[in-house]
PDB file of C-alpha atoms in Angstrom:
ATOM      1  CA  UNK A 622      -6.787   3.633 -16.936  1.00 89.00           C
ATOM      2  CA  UNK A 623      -6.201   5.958 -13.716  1.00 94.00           C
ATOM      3  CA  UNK A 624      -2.850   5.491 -11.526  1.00 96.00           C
ATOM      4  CA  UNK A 625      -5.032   2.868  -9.054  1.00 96.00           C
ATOM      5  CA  UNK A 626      -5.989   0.270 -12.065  1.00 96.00           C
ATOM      6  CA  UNK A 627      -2.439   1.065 -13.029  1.00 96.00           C
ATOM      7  CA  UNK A 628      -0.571   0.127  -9.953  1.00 97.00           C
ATOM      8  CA  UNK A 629      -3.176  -3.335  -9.362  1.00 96.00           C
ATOM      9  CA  UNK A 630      -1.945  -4.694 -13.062  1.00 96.00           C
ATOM     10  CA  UNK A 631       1.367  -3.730 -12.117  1.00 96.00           C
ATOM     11  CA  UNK A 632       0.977  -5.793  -8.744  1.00 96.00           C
ATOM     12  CA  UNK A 633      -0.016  -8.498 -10.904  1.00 95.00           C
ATOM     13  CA  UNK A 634       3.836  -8.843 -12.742  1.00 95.00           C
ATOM     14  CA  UNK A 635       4.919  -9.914  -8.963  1.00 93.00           C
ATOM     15  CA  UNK A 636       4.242 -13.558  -7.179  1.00 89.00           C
ATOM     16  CA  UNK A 637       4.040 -12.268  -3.748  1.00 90.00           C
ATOM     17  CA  UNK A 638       3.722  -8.530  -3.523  1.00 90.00           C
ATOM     18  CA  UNK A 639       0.082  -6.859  -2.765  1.00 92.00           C
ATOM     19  CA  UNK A 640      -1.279  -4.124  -4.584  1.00 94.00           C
ATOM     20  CA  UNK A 641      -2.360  -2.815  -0.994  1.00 95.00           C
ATOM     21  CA  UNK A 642       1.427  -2.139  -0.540  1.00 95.00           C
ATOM     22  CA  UNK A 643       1.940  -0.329  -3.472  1.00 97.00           C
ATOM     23  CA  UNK A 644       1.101   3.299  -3.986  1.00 97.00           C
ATOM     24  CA  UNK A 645       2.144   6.011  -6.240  1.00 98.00           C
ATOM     25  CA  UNK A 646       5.380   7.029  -5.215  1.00 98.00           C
ATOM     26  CA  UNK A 647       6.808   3.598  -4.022  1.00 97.00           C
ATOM     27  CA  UNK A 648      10.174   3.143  -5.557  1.00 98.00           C
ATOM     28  CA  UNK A 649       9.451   0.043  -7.649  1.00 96.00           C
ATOM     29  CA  UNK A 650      13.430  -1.425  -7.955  1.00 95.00           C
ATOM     30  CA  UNK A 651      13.491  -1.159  -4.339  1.00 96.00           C
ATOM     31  CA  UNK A 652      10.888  -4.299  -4.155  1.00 96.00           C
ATOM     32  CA  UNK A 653      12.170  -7.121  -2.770  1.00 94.00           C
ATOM     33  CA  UNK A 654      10.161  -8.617  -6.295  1.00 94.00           C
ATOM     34  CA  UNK A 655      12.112  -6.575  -8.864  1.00 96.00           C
ATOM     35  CA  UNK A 656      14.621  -8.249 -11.448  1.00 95.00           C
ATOM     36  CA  UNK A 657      14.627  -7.716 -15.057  1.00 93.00           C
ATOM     37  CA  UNK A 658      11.987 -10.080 -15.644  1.00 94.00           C
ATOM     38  CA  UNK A 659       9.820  -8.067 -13.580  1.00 94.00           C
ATOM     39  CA  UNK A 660      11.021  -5.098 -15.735  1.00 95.00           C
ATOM     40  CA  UNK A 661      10.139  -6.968 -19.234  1.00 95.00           C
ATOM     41  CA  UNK A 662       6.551  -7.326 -17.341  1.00 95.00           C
ATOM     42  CA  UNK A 663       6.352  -3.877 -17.175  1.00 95.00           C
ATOM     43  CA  UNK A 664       6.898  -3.360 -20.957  1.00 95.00           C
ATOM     44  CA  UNK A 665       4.708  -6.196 -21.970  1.00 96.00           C
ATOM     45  CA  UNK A 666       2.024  -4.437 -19.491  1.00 95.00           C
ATOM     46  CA  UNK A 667       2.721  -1.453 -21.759  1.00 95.00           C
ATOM     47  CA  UNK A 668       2.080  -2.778 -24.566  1.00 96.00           C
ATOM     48  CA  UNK A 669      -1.109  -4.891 -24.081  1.00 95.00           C
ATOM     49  CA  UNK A 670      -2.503  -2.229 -22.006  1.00 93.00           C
ATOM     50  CA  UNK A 671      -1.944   0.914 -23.317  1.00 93.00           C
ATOM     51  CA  UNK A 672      -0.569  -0.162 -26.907  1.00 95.00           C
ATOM     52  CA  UNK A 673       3.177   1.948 -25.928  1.00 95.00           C
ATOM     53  CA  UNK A 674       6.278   0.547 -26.853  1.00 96.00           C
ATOM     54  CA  UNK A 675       8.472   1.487 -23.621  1.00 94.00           C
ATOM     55  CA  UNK A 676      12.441   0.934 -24.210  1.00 92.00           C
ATOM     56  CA  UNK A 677      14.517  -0.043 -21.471  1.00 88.00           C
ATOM     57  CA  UNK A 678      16.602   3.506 -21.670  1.00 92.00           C
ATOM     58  CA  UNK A 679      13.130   5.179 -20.647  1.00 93.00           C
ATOM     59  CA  UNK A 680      12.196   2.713 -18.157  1.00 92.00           C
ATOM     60  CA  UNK A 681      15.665   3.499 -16.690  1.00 92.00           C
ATOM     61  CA  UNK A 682      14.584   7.123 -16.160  1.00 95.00           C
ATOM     62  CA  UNK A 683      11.449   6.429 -14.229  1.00 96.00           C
ATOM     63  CA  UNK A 684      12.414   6.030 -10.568  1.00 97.00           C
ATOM     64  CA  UNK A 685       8.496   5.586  -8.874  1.00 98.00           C
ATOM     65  CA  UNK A 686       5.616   4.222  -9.758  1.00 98.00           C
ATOM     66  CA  UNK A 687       3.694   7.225 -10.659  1.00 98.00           C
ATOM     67  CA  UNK A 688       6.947   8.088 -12.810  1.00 97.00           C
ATOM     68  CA  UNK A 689       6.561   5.250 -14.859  1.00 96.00           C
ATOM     69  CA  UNK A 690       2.684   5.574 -15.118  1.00 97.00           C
ATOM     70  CA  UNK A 691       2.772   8.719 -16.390  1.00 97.00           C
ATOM     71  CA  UNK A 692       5.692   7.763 -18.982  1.00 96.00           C
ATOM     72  CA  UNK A 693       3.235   5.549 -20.615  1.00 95.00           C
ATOM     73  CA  UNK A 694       0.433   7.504 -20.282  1.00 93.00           C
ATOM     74  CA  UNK A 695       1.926  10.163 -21.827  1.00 93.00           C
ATOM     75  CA  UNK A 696       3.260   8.356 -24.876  1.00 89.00           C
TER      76      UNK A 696
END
């Protein structure tokens, strides 16, 4: 999965944010969106999509969304 599929299923955790706003280095807990369910989205996008258990500590160190792509890409 490249950083563009990555950031449209990522999109998809939120009700009323477009993946046409997002891009790479958008600070995700800046979104209007974010909360902690939108964080436990994240993890559950990790695991069905990439089969990575992400923690919250290493969530916590991504800041962007390319950050946090590459975190579980890397994994």
């Amino acid at each position: 999965m490249d950083i563009k599929e990555f950031i449209e299923k990522f999109a998809e955790i939120f009700d009323d944010t477009d993946a046409a706003s997002l891009h790479p280095d958008t600070k995700f807990r800046d979104l209007d969106e974010w909360s902690s369910l939108s964080a436990l989205g994240v993890i559950a996008l990790a695991d069905e999509e990439f089969d990575v258990e992400l923690s919250g500590k290493e969530m916590r160190s991504a800041n962007t969304i390319q950050e946090l792509y590459d975190l579980i890409s890397n994994k």
